[in-house]
Tab-separated table of C-alpha atoms and ligand atoms in Angstrom:
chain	number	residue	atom	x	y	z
A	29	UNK	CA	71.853	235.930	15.691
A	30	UNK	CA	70.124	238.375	18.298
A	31	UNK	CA	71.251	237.628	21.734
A	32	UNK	CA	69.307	238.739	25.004
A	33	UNK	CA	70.953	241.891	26.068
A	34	UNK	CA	70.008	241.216	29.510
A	35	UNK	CA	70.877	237.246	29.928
A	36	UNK	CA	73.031	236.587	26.709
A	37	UNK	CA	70.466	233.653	25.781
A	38	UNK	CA	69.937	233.037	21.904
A	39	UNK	CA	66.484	231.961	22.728
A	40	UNK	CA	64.493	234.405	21.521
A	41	UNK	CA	60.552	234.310	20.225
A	42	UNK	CA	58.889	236.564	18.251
A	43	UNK	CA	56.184	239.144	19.984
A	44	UNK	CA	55.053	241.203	16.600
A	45	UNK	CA	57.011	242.709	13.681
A	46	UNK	CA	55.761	246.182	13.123
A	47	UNK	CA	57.709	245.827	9.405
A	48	UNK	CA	60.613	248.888	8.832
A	49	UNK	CA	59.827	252.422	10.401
A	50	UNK	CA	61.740	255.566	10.828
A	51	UNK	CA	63.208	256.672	13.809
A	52	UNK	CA	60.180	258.036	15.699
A	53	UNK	CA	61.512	261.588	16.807
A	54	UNK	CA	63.215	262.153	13.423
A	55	UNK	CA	60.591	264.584	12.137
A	56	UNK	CA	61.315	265.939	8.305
A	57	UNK	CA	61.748	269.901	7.527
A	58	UNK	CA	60.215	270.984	4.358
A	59	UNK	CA	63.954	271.103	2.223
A	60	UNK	CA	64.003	266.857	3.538
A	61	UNK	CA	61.102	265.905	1.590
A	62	UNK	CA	63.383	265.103	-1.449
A	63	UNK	CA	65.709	263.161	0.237
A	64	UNK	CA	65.816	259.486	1.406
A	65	UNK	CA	64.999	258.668	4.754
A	66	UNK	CA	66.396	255.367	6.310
A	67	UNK	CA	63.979	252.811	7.544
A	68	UNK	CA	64.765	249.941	10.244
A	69	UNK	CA	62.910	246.619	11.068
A	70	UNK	CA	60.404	246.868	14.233
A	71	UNK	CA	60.734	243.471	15.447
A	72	UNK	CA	59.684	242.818	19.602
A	73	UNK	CA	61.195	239.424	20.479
A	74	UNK	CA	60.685	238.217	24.238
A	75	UNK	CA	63.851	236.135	25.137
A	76	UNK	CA	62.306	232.834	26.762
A	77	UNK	CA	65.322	232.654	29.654
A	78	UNK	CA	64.980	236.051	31.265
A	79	UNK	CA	61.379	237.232	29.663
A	80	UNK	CA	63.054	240.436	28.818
A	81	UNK	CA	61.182	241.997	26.129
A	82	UNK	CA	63.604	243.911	23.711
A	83	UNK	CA	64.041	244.968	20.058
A	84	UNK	CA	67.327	245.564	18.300
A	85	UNK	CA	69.422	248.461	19.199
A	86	UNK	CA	69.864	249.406	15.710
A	87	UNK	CA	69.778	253.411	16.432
A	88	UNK	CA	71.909	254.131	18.922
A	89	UNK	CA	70.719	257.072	21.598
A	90	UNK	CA	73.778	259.158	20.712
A	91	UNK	CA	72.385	259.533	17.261
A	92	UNK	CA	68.823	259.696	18.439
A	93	UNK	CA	69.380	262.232	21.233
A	94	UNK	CA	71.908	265.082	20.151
A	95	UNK	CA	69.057	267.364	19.254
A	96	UNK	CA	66.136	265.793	21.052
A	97	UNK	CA	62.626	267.117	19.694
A	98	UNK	CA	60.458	266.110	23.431
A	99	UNK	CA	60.306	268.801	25.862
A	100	UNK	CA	59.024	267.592	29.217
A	101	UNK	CA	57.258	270.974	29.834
A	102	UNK	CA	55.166	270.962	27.082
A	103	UNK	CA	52.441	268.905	28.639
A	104	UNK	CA	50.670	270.396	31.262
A	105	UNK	CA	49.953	266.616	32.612
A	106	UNK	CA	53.501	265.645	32.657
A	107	UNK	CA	54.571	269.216	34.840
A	108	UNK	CA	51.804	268.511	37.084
A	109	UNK	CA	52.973	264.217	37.489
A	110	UNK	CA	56.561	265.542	37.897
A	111	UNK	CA	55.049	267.910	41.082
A	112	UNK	CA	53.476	265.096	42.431
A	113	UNK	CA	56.588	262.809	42.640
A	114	UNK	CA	58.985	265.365	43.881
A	115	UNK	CA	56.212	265.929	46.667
A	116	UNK	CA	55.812	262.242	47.455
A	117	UNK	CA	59.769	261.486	47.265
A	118	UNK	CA	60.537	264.559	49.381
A	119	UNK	CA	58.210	262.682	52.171
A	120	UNK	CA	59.232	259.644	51.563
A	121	UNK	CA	63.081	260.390	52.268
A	122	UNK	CA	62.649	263.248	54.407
A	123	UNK	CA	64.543	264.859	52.062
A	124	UNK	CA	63.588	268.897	53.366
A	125	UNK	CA	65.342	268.238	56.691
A	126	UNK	CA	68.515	267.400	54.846
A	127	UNK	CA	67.978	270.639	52.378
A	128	UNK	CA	71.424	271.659	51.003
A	129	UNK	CA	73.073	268.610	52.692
A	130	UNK	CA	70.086	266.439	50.643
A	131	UNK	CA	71.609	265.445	46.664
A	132	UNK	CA	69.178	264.529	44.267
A	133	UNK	CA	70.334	263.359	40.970
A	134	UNK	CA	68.277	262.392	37.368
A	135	UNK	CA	69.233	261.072	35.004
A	136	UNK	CA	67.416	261.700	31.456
A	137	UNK	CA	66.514	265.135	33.196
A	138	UNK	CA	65.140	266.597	29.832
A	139	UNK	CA	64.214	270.826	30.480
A	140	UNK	CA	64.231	270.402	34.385
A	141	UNK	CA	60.737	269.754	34.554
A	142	UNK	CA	60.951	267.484	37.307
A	143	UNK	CA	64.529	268.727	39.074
A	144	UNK	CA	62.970	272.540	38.999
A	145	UNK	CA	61.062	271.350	41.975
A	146	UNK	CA	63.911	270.280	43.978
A	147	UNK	CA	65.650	273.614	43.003
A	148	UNK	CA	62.705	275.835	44.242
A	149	UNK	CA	62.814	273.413	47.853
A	150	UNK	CA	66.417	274.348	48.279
A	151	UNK	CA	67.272	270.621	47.476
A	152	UNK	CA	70.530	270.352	45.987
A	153	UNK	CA	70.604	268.615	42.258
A	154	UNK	CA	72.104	267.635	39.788
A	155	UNK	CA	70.764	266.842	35.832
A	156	UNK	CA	72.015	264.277	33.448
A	157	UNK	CA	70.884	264.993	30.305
A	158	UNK	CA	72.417	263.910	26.996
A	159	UNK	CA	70.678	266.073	24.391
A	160	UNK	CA	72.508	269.159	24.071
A	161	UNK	CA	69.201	271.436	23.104
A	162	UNK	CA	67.130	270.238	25.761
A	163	UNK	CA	69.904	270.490	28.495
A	164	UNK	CA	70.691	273.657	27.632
A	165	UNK	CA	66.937	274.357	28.259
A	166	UNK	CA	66.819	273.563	31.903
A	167	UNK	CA	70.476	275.298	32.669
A	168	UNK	CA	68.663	278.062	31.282
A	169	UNK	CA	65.395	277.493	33.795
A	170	UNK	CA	68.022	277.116	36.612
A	171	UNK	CA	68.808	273.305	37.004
A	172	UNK	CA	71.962	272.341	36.720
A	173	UNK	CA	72.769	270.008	34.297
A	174	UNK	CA	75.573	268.071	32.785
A	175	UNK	CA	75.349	267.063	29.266
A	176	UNK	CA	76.266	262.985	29.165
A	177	UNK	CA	75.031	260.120	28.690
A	178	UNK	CA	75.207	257.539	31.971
A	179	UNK	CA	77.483	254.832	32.148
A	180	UNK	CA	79.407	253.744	34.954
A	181	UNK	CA	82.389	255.939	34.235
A	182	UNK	CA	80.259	258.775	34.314
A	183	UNK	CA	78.516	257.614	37.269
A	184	UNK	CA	81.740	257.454	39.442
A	185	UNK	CA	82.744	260.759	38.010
A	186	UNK	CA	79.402	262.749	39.544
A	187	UNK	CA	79.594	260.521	42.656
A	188	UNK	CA	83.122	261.766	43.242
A	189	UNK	CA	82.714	265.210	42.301
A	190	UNK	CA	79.542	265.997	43.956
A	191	UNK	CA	79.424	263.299	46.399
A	192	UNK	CA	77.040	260.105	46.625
A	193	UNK	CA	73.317	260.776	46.002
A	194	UNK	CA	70.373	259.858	48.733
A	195	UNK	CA	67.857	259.613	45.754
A	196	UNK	CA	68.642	258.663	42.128
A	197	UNK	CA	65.435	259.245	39.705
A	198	UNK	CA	65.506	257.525	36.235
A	199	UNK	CA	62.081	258.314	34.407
A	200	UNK	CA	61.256	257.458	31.265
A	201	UNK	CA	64.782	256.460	30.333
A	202	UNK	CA	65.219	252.743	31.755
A	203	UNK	CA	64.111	251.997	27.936
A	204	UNK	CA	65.826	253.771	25.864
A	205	UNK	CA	69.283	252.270	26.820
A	206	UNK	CA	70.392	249.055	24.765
A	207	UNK	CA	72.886	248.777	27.162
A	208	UNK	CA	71.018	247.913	30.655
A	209	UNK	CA	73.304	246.547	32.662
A	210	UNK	CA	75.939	249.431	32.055
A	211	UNK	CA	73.166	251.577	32.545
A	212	UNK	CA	72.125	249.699	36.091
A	213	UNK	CA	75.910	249.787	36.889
A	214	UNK	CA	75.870	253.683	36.166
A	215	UNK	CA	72.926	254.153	38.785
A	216	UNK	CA	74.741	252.121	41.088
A	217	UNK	CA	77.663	254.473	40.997
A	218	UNK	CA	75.630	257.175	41.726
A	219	UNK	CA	73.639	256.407	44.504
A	220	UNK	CA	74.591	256.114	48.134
A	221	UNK	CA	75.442	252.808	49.706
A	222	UNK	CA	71.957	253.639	51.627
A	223	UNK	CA	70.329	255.619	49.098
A	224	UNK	CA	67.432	254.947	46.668
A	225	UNK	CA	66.864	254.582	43.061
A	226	UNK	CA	63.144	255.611	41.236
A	227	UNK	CA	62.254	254.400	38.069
A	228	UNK	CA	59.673	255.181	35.730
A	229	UNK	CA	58.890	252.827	33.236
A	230	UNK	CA	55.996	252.092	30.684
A	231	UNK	CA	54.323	248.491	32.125
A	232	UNK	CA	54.113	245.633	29.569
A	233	UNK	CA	51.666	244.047	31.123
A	234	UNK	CA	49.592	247.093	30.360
A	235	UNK	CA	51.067	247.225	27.100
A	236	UNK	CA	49.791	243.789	25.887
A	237	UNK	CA	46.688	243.541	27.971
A	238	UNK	CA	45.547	246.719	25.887
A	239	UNK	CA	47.101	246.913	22.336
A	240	UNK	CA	49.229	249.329	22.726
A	241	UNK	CA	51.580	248.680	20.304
A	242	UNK	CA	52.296	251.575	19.763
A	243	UNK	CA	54.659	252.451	22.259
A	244	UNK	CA	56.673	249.911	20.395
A	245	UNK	CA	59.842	252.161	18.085
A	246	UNK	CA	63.278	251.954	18.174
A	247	UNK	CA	63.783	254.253	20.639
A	248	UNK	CA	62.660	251.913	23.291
A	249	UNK	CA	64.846	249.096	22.878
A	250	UNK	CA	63.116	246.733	26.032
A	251	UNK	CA	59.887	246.896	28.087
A	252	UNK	CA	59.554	245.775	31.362
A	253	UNK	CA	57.801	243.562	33.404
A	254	UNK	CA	58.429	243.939	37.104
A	255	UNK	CA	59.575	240.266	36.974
A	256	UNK	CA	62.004	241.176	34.172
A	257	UNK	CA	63.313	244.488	35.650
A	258	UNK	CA	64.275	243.539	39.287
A	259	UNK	CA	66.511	241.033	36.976
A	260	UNK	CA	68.186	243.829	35.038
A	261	UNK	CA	68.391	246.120	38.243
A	262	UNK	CA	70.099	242.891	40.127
A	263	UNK	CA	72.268	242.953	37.040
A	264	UNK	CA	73.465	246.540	38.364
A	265	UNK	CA	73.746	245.304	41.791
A	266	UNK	CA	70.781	247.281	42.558
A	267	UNK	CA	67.237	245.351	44.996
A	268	UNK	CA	63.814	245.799	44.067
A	269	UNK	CA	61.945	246.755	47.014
A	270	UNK	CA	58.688	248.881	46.155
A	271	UNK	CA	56.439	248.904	43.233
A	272	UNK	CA	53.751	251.609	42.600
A	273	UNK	CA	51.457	251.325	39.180
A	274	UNK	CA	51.142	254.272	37.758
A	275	UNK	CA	48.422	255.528	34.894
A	276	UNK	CA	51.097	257.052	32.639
A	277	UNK	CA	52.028	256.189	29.036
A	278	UNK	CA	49.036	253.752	29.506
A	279	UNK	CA	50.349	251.728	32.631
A	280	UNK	CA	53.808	252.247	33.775
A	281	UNK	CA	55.593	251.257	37.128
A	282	UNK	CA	57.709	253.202	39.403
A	283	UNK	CA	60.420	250.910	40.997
A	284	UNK	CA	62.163	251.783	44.133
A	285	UNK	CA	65.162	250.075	44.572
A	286	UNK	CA	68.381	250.091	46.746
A	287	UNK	CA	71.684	248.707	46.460
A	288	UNK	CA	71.972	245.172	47.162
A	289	UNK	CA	73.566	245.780	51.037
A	290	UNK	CA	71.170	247.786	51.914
A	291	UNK	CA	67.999	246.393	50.881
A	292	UNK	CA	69.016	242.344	51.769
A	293	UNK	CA	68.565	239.996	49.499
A	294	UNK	CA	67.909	240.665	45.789
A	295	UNK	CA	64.775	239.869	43.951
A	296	UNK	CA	65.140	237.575	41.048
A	297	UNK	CA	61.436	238.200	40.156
A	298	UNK	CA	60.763	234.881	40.940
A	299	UNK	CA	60.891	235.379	45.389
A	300	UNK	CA	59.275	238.400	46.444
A	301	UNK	CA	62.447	241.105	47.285
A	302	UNK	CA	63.912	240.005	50.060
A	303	UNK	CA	60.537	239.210	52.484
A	304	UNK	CA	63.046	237.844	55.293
A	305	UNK	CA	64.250	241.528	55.690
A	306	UNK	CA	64.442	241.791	59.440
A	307	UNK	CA	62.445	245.202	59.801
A	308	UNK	CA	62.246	248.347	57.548
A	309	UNK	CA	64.734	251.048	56.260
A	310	UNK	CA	64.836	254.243	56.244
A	311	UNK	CA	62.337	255.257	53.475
A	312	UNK	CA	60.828	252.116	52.451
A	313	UNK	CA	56.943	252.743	53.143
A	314	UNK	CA	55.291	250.062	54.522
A	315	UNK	CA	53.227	247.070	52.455
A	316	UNK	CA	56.130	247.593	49.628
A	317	UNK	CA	57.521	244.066	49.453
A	318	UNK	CA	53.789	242.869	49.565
A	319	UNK	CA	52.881	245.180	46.777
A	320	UNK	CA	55.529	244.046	44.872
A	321	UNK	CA	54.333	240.159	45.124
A	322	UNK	CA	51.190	241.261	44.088
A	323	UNK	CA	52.391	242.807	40.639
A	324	UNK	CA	54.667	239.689	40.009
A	325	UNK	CA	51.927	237.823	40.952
A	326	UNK	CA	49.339	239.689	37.996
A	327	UNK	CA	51.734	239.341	35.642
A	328	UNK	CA	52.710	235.917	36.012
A	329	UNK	CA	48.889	234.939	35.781
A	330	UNK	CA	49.008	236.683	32.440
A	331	UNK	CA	51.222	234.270	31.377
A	332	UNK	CA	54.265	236.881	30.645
A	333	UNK	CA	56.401	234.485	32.636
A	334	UNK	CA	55.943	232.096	29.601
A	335	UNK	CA	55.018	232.174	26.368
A	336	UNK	CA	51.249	232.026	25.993
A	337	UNK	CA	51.008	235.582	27.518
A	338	UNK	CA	52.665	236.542	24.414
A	339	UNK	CA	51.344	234.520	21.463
A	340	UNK	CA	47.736	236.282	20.512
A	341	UNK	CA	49.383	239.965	20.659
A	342	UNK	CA	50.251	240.064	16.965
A	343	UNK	CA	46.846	239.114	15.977
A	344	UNK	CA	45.315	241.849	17.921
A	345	UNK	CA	47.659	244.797	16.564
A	346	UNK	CA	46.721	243.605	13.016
A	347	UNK	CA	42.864	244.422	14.398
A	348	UNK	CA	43.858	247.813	15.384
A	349	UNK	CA	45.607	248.307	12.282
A	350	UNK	CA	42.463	246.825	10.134
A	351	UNK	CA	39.400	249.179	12.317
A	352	UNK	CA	41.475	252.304	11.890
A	353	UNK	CA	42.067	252.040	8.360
A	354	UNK	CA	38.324	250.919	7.572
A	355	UNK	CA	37.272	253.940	9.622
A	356	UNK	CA	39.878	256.313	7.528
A	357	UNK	CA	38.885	254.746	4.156
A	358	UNK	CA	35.054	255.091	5.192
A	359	UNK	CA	34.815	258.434	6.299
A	360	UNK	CA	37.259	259.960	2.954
A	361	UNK	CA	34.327	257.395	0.615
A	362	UNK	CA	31.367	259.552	2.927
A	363	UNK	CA	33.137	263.167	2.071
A	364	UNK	CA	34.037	263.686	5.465
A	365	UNK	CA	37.576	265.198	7.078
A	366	UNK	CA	39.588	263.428	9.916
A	367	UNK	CA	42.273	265.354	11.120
A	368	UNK	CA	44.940	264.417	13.625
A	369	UNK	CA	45.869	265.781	16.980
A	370	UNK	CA	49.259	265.508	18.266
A	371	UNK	CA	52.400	263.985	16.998
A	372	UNK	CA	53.765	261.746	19.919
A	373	UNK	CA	56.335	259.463	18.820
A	374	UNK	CA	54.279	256.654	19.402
A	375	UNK	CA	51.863	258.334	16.742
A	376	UNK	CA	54.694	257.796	14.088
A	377	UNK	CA	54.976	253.792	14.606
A	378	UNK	CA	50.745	253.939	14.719
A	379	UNK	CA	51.183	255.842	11.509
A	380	UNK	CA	53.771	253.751	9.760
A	381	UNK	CA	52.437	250.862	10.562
A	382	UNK	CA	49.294	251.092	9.219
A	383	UNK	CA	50.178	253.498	6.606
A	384	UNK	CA	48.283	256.327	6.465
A	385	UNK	CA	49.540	258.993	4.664
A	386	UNK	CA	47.937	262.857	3.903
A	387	UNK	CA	45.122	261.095	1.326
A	388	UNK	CA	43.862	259.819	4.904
A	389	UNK	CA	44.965	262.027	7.270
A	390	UNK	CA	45.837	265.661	5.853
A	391	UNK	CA	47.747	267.019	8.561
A	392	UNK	CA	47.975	267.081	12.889
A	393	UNK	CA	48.702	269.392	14.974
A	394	UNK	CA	51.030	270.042	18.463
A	395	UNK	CA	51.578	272.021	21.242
A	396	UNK	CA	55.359	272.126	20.410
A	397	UNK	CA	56.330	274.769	18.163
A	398	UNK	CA	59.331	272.359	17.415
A	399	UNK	CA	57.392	270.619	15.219
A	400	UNK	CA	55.887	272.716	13.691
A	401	UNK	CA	56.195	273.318	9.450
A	402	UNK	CA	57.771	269.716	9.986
A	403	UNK	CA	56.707	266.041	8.926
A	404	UNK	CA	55.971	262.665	10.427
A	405	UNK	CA	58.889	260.751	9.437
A	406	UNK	CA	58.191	257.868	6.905
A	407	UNK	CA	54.361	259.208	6.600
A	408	UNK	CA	54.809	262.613	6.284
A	409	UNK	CA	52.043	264.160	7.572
A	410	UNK	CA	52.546	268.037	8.146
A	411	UNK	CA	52.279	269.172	11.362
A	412	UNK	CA	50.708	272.733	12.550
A	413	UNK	CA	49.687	274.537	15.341
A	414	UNK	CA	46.369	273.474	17.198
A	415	UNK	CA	44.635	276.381	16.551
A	416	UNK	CA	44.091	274.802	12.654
A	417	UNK	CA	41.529	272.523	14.390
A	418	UNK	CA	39.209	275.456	14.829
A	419	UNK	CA	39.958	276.774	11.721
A	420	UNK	CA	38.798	273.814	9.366
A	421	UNK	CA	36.183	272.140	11.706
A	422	UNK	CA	36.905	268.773	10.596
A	423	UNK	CA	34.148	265.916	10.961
A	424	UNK	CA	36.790	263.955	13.283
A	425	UNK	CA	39.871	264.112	14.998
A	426	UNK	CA	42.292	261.313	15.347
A	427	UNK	CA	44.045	261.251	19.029
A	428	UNK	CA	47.117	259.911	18.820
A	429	UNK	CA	48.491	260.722	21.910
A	430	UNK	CA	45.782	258.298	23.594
A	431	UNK	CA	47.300	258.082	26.761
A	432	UNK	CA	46.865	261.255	27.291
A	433	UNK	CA	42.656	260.745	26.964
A	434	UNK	CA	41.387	262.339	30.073
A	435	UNK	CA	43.400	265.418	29.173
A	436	UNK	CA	42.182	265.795	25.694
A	437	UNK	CA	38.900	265.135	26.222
A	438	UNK	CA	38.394	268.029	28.277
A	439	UNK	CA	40.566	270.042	25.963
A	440	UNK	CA	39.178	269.187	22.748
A	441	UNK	CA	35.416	269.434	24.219
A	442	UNK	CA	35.039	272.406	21.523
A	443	UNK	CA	34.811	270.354	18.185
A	444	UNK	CA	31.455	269.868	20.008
A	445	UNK	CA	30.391	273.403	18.537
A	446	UNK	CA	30.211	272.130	14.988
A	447	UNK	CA	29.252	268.174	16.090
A	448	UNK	CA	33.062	267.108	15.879
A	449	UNK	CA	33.906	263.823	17.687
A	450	UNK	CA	37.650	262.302	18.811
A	451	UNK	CA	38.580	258.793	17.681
A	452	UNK	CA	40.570	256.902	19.910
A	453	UNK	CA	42.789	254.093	18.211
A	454	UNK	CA	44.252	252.077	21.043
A	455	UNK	CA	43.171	250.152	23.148
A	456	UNK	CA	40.706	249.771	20.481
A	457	UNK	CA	38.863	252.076	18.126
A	458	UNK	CA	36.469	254.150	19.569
A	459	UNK	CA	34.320	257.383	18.249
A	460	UNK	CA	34.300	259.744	21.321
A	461	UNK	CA	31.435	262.797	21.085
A	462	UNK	CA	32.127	265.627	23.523
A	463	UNK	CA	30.182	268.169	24.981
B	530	LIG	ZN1	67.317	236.947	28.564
């Protein structure tokens, strides 16, 4: 039986089962075509105790992310989000004064896209990075990085080499652990007793409240409420103290937390963090414990504190699933092309899920010449370089990294020059023309 990773209950309900999918990042070179390729079940269960929203850890992230295919600094977006925080955190902390005396750790580093700021503000760093390709990456850019995964063994080990850190920056990564409360433990090691912990993490309220299903594959094996994550940071014997929402990956939250001594009492999710603090620290900017009352109260009127906030979501991923594939099947009956743009992981369970092979979709395209001459896994859909959009002048293009809509928009606006439009699966299907 499936426990709750977070609260060890066996009461666990059903959210949607997305049916057996690849591993999302496990894209195919041409000599893989003949060979099997190993599907597992894509089942989000919400554990009733805890309201931790999880999925089996059936791939573990040392096989996922030994040769990881992402690369931060291929989206222009993501560089430009990664400047922004460094800025604000830099502010926040006062971290220039401190300069060389400063230490900045993140873990999930990827290339350095986000650490390379530090480094060029004479803040000393330090990367964790487990994927050996992309580490090697930012060593190469000039961050330095070890190559590990965090638990908190290696936690200790970085806090005793290098000292205790004032700022501890998990983005993008409080996910893709199966084992939370190690990995809480580990950022409890590394940060100072008076330090600070920021986390990025995709929102599930936003995730439900606009179908993005999506974002559901195995490589993200829980998503957060910030009810259910100041439970899994008090787990690590980290506080929740701040909450910023964010308009990344659809909706995420950035979660400033301390360690439990310095930030009072924990939050349970249930009482606002510790509102009897007598005063502020150093670094907490003011309105935070009121901002995060206000998220736990949104979510909890969305019912994700029980389970009617949870019980129509299948029912509306089968409609996304049903427009798409009308719209596919409609346009190939009318003679027209629809080609795809991007190949996001999140693209892959999309894909999968409402299988759509080549007959529908012929190929996509990416910025990352990684994937390029590969396949989606389980679908596979070849994948070229953009400049094939301009080549073929296809009727439509399929979006699949949606998230990213603002963006694309803009940079797509020349399919306009032979009447082209964008489609936009998620939240819901929509026919986009550009000028
Ligand atoms: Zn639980």
């Amino acid at each position: 039986m499936t426990r709750c990773r977070l609260c060890g209950s066996a009461a666990m309900a059903s959210v949607v089962d997305l049916g057996a999918t690849p591993p999302c990042e496990s894209f195919l070179a041409a000599d893989q075509l003949d060979q099997p390729e190993p599907a597992y079940p894509l089942h989000l269960r919400v554990c009733t105790d805890c309201w931790l929203a999880q999925i089996p850890p059936l791939i573990t992230p040392e096989e996922t992310f030994t040769q990881y295919a992402y690369f931060s600094s291929y989206s222009t977006s993501w560089v430009e989000h990664a400047r922004a925080f460094v800025d604000g955190a830099v502010r926040r902390l006062e971290l220039d004064a401190a300069g060389e005396d400063a230490f900045v750790v993140e873990v999930a580093s990827n290339d350095g896209y986000l650490l390379r700021h530090m480094v060029d503000r004479g803040i000393r760093c330090l990367g964790i990075e487990p994927s050996v390709n992309v580490g090697a990456a930012a060593r190469e850019a000039g961050v330095p990085t070890l190559t590990a995964f965090l638990d908190p063994a290696t936690g200790a080990r970085v806090r005793a080499e290098h000292g205790p850190a004032d700022l501890v920056v998990a983005n993008n990564v409080y996910a893709h652990i199966p084992d939370v409360v190690g990995f809480t433990r580990g950022l409890r090691a590394l940060v100072a007793d008076d330090g600070w912990v920021s986390i990025e993490v995709q929102h599930l309220l936003s995730l439900i409240e606009q179908n993005q299903y999506d974002t559901i594959y195995h490589e993200h094996f829980q998503y957060y409420t910030v009810a259910s994550a100041a439970r899994a940071l008090a787990s690590g014997g980290l506080a929740l103290v701040d909450v910023e929402l964010l308009p990344t990956h659809g909706g995420s939250i950035r979660l400033w937390a301390r360690p439990v001594e310095a930030a009072g009492e924990p939050s349970d999710g249930t009482s606002p963090a510790a509102a009897a603090l007598p005063g502020r620290t150093r670094g907490e900017a003011p309105g935070a414990r009121e901002r995060v009352a206000g998220v736990l109260d949104r979510e909890k009127a969305a019912g994700l504190q029980e389970l009617s906030g949870y019980t129509e979501f299948s029912a509306r991923v089968a409609k996304v699933r049903r427009d798409l594939l009308r719209f596919l099947i409609e346009a190939a009956e009318r003679g027209e092309t629809v080609v795809g743009y991007g190949a996001p992981g999140k693209g892959n369970t999309l894909l999968n899920h409402c299988g759509i092979r080549p007959d529908l979709l012929p190929y996509t395209v990416d910025r990352n010449p990684y994937k390029h001459g590969r396949f989606t896994p389980g679908t596979r859909i070849p994948i070229l370089p953009p400049e094939q959009i301009s080549a073929d002048r296809p009727d439509y293009v399929l979006v699949l990294p949606w998230n990213l809509r603002a963006e694309l928009v803009e940079q797509l606006s020349f399919v306009h020059e032979w009447g082209g439009r964008l489609v936009f699966p998620i939240p819901e299907l929509s026919i986009v023309e550009v000028k």
